[in-house]
GROMACS .gro file of C-alpha atoms in nm:
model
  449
    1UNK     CA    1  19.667  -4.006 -23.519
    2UNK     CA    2  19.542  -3.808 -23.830
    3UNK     CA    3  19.229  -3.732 -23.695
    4UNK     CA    4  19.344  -3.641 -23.379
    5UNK     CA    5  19.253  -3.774 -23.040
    6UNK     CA    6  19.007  -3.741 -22.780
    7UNK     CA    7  19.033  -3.831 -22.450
    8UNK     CA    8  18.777  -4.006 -22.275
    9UNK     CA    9  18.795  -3.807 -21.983
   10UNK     CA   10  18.698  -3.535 -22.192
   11UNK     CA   11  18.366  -3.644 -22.299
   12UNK     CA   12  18.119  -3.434 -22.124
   13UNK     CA   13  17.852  -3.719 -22.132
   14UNK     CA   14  17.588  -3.515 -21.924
   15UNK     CA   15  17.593  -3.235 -22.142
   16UNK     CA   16  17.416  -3.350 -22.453
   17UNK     CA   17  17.388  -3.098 -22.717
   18UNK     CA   18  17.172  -3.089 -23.043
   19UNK     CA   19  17.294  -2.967 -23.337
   20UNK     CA   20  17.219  -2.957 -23.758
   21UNK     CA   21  17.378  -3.282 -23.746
   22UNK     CA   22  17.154  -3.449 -23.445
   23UNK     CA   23  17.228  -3.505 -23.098
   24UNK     CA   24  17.598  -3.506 -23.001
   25UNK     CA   25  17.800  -3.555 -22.675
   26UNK     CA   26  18.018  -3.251 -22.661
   27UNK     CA   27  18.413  -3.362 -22.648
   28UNK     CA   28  18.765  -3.190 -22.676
   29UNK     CA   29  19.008  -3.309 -22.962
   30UNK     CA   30  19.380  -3.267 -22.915
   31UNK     CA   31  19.562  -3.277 -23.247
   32UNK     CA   32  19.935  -3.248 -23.327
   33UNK     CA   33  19.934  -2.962 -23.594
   34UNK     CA   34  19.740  -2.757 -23.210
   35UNK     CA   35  20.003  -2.910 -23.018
   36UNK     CA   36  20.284  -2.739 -23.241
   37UNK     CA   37  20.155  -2.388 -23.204
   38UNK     CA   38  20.089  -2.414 -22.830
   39UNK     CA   39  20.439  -2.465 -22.837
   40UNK     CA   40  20.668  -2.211 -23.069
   41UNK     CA   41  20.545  -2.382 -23.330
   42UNK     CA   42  20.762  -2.692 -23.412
   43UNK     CA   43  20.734  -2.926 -23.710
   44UNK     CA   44  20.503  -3.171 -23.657
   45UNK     CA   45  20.788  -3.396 -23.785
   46UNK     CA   46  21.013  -3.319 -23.508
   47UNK     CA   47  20.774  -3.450 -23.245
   48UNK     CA   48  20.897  -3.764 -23.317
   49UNK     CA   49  21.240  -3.653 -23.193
   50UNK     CA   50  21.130  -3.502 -22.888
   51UNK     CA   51  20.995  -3.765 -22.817
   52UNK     CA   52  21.281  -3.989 -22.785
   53UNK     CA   53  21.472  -3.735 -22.642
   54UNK     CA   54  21.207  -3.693 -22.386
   55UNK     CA   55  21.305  -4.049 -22.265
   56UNK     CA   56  20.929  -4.207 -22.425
   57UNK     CA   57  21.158  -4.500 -22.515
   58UNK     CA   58  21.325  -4.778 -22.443
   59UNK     CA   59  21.648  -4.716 -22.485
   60UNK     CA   60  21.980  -4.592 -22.302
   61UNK     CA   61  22.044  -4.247 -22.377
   62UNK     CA   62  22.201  -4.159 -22.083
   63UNK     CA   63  22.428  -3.922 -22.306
   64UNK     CA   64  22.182  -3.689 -22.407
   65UNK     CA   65  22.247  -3.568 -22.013
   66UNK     CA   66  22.522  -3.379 -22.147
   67UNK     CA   67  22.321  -3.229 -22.428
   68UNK     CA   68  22.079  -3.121 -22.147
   69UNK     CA   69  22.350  -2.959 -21.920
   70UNK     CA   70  22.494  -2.772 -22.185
   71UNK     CA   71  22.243  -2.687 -22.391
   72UNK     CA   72  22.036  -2.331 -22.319
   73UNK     CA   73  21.697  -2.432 -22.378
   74UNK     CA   74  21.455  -2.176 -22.410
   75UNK     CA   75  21.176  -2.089 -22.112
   76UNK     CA   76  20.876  -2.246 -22.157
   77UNK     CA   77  20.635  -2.022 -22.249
   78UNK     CA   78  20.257  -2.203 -22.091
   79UNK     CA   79  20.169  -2.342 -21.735
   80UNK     CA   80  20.344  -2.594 -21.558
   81UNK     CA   81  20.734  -2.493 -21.555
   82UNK     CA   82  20.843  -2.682 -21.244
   83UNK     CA   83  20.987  -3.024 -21.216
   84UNK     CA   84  21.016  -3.217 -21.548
   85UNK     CA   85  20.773  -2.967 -21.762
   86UNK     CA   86  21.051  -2.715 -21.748
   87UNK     CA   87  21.283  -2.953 -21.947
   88UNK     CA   88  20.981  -3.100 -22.159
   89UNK     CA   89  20.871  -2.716 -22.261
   90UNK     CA   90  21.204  -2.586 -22.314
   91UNK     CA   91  21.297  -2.884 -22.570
   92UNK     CA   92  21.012  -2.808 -22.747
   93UNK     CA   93  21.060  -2.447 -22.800
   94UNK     CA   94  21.446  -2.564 -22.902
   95UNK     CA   95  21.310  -2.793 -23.159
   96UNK     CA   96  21.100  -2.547 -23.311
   97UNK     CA   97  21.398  -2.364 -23.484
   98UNK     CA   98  21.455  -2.653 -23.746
   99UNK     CA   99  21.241  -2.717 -24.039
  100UNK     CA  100  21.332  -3.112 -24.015
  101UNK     CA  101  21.441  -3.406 -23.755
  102UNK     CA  102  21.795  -3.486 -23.900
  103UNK     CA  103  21.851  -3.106 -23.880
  104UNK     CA  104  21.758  -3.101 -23.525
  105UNK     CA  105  21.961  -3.452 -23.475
  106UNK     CA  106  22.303  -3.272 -23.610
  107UNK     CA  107  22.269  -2.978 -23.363
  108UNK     CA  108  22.246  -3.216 -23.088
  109UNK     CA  109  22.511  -3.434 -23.194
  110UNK     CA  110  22.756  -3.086 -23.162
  111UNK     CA  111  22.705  -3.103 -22.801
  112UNK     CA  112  22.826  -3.466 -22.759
  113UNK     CA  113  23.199  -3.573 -22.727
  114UNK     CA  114  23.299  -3.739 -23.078
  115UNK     CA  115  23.374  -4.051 -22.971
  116UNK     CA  116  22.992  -4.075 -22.906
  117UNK     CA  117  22.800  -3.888 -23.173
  118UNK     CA  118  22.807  -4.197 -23.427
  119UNK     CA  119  22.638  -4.416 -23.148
  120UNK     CA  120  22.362  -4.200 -23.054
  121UNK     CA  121  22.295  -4.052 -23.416
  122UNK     CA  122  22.210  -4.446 -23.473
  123UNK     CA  123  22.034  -4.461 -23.184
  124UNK     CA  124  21.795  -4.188 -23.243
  125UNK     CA  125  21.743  -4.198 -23.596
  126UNK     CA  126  21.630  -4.577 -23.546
  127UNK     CA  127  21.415  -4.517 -23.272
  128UNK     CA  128  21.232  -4.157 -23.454
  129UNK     CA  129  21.174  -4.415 -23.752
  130UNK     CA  130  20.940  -4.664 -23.519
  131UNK     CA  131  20.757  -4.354 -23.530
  132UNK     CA  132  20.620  -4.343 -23.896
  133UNK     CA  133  20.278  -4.446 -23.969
  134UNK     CA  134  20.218  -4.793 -23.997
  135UNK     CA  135  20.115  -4.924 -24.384
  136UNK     CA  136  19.852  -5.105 -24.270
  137UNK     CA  137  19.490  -5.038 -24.336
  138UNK     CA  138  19.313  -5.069 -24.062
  139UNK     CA  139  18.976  -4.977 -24.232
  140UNK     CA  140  19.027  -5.307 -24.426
  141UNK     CA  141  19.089  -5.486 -24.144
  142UNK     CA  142  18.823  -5.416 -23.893
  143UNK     CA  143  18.558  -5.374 -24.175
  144UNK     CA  144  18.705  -5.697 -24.434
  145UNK     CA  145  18.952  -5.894 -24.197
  146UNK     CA  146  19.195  -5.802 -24.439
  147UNK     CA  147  19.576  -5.776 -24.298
  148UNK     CA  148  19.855  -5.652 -24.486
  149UNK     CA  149  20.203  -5.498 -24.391
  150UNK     CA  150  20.523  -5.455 -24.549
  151UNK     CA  151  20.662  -5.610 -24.210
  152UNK     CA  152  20.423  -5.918 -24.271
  153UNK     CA  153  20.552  -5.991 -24.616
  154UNK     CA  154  20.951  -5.952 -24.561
  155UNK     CA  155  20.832  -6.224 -24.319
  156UNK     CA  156  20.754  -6.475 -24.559
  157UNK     CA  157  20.515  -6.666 -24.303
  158UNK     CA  158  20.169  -6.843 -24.408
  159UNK     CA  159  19.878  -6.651 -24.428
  160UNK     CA  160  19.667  -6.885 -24.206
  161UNK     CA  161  19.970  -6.771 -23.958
  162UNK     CA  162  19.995  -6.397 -24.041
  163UNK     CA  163  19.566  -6.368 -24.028
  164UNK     CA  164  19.591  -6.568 -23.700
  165UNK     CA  165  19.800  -6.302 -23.522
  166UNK     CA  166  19.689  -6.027 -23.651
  167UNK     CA  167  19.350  -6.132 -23.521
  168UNK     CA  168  19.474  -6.240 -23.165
  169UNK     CA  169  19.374  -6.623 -23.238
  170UNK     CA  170  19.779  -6.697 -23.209
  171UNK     CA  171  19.974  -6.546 -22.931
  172UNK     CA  172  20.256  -6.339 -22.914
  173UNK     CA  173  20.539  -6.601 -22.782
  174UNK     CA  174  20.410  -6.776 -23.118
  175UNK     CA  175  20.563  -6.462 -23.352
  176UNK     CA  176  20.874  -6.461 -23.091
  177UNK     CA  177  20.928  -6.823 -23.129
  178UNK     CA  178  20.861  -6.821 -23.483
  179UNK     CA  179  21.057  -6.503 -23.585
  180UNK     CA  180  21.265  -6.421 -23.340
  181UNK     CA  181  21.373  -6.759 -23.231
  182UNK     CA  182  21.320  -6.647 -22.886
  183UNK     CA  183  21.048  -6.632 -22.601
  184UNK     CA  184  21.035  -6.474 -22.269
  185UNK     CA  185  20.855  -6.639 -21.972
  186UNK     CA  186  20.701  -6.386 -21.746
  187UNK     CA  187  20.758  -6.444 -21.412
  188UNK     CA  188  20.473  -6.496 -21.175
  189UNK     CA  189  20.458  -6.482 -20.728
  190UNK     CA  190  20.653  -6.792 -20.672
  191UNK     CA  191  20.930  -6.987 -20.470
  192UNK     CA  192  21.210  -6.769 -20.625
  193UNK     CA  193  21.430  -7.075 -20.447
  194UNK     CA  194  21.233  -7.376 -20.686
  195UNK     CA  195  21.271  -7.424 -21.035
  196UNK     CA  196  21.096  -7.188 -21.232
  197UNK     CA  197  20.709  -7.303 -21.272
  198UNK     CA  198  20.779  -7.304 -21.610
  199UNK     CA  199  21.001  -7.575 -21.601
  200UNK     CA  200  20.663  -7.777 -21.548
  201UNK     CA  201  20.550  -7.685 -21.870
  202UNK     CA  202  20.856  -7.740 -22.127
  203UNK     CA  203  20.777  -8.027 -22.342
  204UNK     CA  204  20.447  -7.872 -22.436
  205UNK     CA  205  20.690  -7.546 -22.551
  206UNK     CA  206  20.935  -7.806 -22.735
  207UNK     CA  207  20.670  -7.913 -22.952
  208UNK     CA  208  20.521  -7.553 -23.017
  209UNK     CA  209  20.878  -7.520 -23.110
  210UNK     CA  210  20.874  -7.797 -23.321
  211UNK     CA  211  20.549  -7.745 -23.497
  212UNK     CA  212  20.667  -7.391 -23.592
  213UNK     CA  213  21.036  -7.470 -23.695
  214UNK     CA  214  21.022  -7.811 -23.852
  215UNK     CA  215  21.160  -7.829 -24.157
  216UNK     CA  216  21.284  -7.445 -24.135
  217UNK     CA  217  21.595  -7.371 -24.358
  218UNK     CA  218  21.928  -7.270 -24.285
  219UNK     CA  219  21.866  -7.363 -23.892
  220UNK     CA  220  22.231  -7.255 -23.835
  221UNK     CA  221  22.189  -6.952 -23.928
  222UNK     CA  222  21.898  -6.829 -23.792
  223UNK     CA  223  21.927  -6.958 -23.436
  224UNK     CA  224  22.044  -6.725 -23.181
  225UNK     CA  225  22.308  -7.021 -23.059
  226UNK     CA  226  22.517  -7.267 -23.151
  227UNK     CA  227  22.352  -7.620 -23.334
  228UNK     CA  228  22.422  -7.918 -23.107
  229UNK     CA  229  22.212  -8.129 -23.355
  230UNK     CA  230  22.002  -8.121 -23.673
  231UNK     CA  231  21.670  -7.968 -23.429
  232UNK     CA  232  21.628  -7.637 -23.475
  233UNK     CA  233  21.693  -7.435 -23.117
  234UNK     CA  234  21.483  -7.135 -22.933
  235UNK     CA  235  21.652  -6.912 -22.680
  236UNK     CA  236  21.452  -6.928 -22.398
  237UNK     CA  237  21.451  -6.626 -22.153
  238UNK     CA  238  21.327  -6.772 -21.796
  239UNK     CA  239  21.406  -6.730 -21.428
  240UNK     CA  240  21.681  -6.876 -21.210
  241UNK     CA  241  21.613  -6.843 -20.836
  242UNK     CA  242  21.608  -6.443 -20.856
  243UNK     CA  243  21.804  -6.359 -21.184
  244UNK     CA  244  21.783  -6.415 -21.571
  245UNK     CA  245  21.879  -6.712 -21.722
  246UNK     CA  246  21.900  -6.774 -22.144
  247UNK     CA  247  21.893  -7.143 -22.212
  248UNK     CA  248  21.906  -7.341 -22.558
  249UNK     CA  249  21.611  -7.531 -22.625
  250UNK     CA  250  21.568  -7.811 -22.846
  251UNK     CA  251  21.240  -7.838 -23.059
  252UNK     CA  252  21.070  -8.170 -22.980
  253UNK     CA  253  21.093  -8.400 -23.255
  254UNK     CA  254  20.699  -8.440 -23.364
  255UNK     CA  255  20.544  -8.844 -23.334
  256UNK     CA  256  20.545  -9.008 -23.684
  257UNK     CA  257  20.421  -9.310 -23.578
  258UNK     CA  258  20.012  -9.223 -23.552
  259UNK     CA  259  20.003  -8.956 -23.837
  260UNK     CA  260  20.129  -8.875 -24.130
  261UNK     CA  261  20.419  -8.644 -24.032
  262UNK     CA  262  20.503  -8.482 -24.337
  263UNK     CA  263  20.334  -8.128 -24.309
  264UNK     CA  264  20.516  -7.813 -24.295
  265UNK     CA  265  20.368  -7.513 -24.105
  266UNK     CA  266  20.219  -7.381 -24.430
  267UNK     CA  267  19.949  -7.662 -24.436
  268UNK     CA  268  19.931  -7.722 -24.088
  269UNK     CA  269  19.541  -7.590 -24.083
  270UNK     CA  270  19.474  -7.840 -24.345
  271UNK     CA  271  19.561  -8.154 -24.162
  272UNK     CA  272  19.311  -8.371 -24.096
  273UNK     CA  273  19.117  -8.213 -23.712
  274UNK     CA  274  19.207  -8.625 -23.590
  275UNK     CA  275  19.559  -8.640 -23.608
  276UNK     CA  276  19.604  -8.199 -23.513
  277UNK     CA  277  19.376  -8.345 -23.206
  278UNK     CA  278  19.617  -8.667 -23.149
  279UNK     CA  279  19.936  -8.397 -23.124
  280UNK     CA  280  19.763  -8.225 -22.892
  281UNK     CA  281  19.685  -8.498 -22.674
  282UNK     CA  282  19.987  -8.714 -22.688
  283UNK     CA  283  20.170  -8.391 -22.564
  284UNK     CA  284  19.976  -8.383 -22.266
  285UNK     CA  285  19.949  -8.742 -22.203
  286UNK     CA  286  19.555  -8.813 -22.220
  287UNK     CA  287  19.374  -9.039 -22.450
  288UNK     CA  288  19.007  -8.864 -22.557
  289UNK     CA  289  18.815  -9.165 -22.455
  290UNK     CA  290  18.880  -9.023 -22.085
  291UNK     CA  291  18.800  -8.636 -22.206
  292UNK     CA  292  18.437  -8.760 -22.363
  293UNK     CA  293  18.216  -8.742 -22.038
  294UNK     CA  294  18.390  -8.374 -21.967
  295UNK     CA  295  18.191  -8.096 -22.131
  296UNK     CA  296  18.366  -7.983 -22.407
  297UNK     CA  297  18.416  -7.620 -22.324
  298UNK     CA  298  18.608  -7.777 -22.039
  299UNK     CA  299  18.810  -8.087 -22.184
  300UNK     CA  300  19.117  -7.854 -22.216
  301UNK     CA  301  19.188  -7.773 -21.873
  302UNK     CA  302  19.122  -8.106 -21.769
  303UNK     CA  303  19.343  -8.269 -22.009
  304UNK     CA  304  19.640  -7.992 -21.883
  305UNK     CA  305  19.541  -8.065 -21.520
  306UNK     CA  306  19.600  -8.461 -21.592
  307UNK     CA  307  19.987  -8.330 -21.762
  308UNK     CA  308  19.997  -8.129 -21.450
  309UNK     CA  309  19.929  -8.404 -21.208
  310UNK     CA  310  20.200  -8.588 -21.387
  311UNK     CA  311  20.464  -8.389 -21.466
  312UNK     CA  312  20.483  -8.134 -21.172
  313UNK     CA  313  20.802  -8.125 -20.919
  314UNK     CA  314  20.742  -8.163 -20.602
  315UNK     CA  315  20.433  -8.382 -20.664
  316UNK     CA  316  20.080  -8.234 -20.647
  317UNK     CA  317  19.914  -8.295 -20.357
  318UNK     CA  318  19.546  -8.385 -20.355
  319UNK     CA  319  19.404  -8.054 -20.134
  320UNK     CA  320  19.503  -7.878 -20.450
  321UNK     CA  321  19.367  -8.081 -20.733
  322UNK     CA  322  19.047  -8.096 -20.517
  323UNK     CA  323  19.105  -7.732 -20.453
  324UNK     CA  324  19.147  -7.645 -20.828
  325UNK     CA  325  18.845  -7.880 -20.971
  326UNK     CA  326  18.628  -7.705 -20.701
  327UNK     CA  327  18.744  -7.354 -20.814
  328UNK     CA  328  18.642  -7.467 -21.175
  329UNK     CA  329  18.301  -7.627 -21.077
  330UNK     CA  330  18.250  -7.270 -20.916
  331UNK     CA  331  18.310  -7.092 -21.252
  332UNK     CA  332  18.089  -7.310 -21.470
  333UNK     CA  333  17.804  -7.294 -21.145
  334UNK     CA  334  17.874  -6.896 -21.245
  335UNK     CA  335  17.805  -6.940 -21.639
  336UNK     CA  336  17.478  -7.168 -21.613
  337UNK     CA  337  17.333  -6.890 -21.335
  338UNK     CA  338  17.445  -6.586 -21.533
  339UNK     CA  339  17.392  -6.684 -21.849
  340UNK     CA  340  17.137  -6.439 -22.036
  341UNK     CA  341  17.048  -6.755 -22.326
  342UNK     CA  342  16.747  -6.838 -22.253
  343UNK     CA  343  16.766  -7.178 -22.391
  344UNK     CA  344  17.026  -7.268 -22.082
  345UNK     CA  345  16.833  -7.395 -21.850
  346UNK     CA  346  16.932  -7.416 -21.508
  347UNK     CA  347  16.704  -7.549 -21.141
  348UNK     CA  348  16.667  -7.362 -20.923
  349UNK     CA  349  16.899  -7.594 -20.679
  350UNK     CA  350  17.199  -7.413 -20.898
  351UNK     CA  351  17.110  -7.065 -20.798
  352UNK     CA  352  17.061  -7.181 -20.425
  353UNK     CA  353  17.392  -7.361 -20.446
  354UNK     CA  354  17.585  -7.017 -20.583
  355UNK     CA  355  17.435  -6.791 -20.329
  356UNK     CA  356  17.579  -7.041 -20.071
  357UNK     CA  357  17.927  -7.039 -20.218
  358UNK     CA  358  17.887  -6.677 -20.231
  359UNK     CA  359  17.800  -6.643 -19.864
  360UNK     CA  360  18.118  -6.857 -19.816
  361UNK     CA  361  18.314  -6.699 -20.018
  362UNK     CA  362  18.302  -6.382 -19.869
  363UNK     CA  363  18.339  -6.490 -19.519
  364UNK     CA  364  18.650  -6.719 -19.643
  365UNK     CA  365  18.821  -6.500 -19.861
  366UNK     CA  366  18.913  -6.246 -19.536
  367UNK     CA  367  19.174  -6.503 -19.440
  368UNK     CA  368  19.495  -6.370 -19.565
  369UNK     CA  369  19.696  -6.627 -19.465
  370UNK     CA  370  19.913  -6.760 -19.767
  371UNK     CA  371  20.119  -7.120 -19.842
  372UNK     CA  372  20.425  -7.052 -20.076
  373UNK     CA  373  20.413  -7.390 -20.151
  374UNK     CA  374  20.095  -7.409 -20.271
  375UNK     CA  375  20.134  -7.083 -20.476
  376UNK     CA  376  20.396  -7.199 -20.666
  377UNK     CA  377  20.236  -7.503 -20.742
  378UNK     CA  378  19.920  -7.324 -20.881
  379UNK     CA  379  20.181  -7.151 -21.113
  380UNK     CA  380  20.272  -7.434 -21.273
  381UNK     CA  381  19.956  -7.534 -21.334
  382UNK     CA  382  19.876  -7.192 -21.516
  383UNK     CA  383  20.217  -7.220 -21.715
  384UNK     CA  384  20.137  -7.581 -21.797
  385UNK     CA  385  19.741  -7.413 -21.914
  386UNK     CA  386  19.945  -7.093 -22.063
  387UNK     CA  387  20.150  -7.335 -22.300
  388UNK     CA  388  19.832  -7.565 -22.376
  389UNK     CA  389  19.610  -7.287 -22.481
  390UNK     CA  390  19.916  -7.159 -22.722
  391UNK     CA  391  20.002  -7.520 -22.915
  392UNK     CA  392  19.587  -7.568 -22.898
  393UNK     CA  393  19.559  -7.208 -23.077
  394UNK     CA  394  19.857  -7.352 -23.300
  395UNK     CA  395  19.694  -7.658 -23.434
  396UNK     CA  396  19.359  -7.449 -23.500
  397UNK     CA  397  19.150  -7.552 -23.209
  398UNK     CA  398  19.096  -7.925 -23.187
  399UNK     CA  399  18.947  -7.864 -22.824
  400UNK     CA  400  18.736  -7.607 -22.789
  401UNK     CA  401  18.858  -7.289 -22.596
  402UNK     CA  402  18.791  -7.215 -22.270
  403UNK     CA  403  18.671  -6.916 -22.074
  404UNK     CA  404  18.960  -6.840 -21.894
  405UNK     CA  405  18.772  -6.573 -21.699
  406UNK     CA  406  18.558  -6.807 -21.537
  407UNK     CA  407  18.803  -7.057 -21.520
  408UNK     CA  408  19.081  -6.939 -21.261
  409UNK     CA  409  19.108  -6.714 -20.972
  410UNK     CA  410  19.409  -6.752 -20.758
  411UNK     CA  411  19.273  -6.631 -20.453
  412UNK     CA  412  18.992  -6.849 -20.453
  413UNK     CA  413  19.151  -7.182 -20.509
  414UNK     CA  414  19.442  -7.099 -20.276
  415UNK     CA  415  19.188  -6.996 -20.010
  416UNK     CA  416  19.008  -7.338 -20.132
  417UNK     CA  417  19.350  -7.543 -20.093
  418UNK     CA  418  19.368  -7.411 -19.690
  419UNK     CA  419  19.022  -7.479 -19.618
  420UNK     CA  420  19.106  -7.848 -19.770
  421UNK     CA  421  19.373  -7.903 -19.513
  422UNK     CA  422  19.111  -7.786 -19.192
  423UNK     CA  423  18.816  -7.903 -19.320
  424UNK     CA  424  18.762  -8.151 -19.542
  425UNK     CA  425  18.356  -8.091 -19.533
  426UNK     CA  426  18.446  -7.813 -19.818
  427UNK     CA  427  18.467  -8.063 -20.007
  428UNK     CA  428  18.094  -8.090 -20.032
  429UNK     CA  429  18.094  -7.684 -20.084
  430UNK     CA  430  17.853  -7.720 -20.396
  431UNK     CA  431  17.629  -8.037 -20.254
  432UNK     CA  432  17.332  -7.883 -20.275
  433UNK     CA  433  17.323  -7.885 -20.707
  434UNK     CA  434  17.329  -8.214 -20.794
  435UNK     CA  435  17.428  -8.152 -21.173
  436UNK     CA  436  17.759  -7.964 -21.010
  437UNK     CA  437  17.828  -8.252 -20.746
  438UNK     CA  438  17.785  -8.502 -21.042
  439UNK     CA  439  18.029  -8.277 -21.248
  440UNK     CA  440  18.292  -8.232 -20.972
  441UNK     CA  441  18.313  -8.617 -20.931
  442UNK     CA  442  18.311  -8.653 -21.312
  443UNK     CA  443  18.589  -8.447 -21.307
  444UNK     CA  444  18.815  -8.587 -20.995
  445UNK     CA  445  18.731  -8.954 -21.166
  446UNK     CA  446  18.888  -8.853 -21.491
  447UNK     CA  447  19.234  -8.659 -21.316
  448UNK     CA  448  19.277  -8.976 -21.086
  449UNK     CA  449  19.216  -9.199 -21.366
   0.00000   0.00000   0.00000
């Protein structure tokens, strides 16, 4: 950082000072060119270097070992020179004899056998590189939305794509699927001896997959494996009982026969919102007519909950599509009580009704009993939500988004789920508002329907 960096734990926000300049919260700023002379003075451009030697990296350098146990690093000179510090100060006093990295890079290559000084001269000099200051302008981009980088344009991707992820409004696995022609799913507490939950969820990634890579060229080349057909492929990274598993997946081949299919990824924000909507919901299997009496903030989890319902192995079981609409009913009772608009009017039944979920809540949530079963189930259903946020995000939002931080809490709906089993009463857990009883059948009706 050019400017240095200041931590906040070294803000001294009680002792305000006042100055020419106004009032100011006294701080302490660490800077690299300070760092160097604490230290024998190294160039600043060999910090890079130390630290990938240091280990600040992912890679295997288990070779620089012998560097260490041969070289005679010099004593550290400040505090702190027991444990790892002694190896951390040392290096950096070493370092400061060179005027530049590749310098420093050849003097540690002498102290490697010569079978492996090729290898790990590649492997530092690519990973010191990462460390050069990124081209983009981030004062254009927080103050303009502007995003440019010279990684962006060797890409080649649309602009509606490149602004979208650089802005967070497309997900990562969306630049992995896209670029990399690979995606890793992350692995959550499950039956390691089932499926993976994700399984649940893979048509909805096939026809991410096929939204980004339809009509890509030279599909041979750029996928990771080799072309059993004319779809382009994505190597998908995913769990197998307790190990990794890479499988081949085929990009689903996108419905012609309700919109015009001719679109490539480019113009993908300009198709018409109906037939971006009518992807969207032929994936998951709902038809909007049963989405209209849903509130719209909510129509996407409902619609995924329907795919989920459907699609899941072993079947859901009703405690825990009554336990998960009750958990969502408890999250929008949350947003109508806490919300600070003061055009959202709420009676006074609604902040009754909270308190009492609160009160049982609290007294519930002790129970730490836990159903595997269950869990793993609820996984799926976030996998099958994961992927329908991400090809929603993809096809710009023809249901609104929700908030997810209202909208799930696994502890509450598996504590919801056990209650189910003993006592079906729960059920009636939010009885006492009559606009959330109304909503929770509302939302049961449309699921079952």
């Amino acid at each position: 950082l050019a400017g240095g960096y200041c931590p906040l734990t070294h803000f001294q926000w009680q002792s305000l000072g006042a100055g020419a300049r106004g009032c100011y919260v006294p701080a302490r700023c660490f800077s690299a060119e300070k760092f160097c002379r604490y230290f024998g003075h190294p160039n600043t451009r060999l910090l890079p270097l130390f630290a990938v030697m240091s280990g600040n990296d992912y890679i295997d350098l288990a070779a620089l070992e012998v560097f260490f146990s041969k070289v005679r690093l010099p004593r550290g000179c400040a505090g702190g020179k027991r444990g790892k510090h002694v190896r951390l100060q040392g290096l950096l006093n070493w370092l400061s004899q060179f005027a530049e990295p590749t310098e420093a890079v050849d003097n540690v290559l002498k102290y490697l056998k010569k079978h492996q000084r090729e290898e790990i001269k590649e492997l530092l000099c690519t990973s010191v590189e990462d460390y050069a200051p990124s081209d983009v302008n981030l004062e254009d981009f927080f103050q303009k939305g502007k995003y440019e980088c010279e990684a962006a344009r060797k890409a080649s991707l649309p602009q509606w794509v490149l602004d979208a992820l650089a802005k967070g409004k497309l997900a990562p696995f969306i630049s992995d699927a896209l670029m990399l022609r690979s995606t890793f799913l992350h692995v959550q507490v499950e039956n390691m001896q089932r499926p993976s939950a994700h399984s649940t969820a893979l048509p909805i990634r096939q026809v991410i997959y096929g939204l980004l890579l339809k009509g890509s060229q030279n599909t041979e080349a750029a996928s990771p494996g080799k072309q059993t057909s004319k779809l382009p492929v994505v190597c998908e990274f995913d769990r197998l009982q307790k190990t990794l598993k890479k499988t081949f997946v085929e990009a689903a081949s996108l419905p012609t026969d309700f919109c015009d299919d001719h679109f490539p990824l480019d113009k993908l924000a300009e198709v018409p919102m109906s037939c971006r909507q009518m992807i969207l919901l032929e994936t998951l299997g709902v038809k909007m007519s049963f989405l209209e009496p849903i509130p719209s903030h909510l129509q996407l989890p409902v619609a995924v909950t329907c795919y989920w319902v459907r699609c899941s192995e072993p079947k859901v079981k009703l405690h825990q599509l009554k336990a998960l609409l009750l958990m969502i009913i408890s999250g929008e009772l949350h947003r109508i009580t806490h919300d600070p608009d003061p055009t959202i009017l709420h009676a006074e039944d609604d902040s009754i009704a909270y308190n009492e979920f609160l009160k049982w809540k609290e007294k519930k949530l002790q129970n730490k009993d836990f159903d595997l079963d269950a869990a793993h189930s609820f996984c799926q259903w976030q996998c099958c939500l994961q992927m329908g946020l991400y090809l929603n995000q993809l096809l710009c939002t023809p249901l609104s988004e929700p908030d997810l931080s209202r909208l799930y809490s696994g502890t509450l709906v598996h504590r919801l789920y056990q209650e189910l089993k003993s006592t079906p009463s729960v059920e009636n857990l939010f009885s006492l508002s009559p606009k959330m009883t109304q909503l929770c059948q509302v939302l049961l009706n449309t699921v079952e329907s």
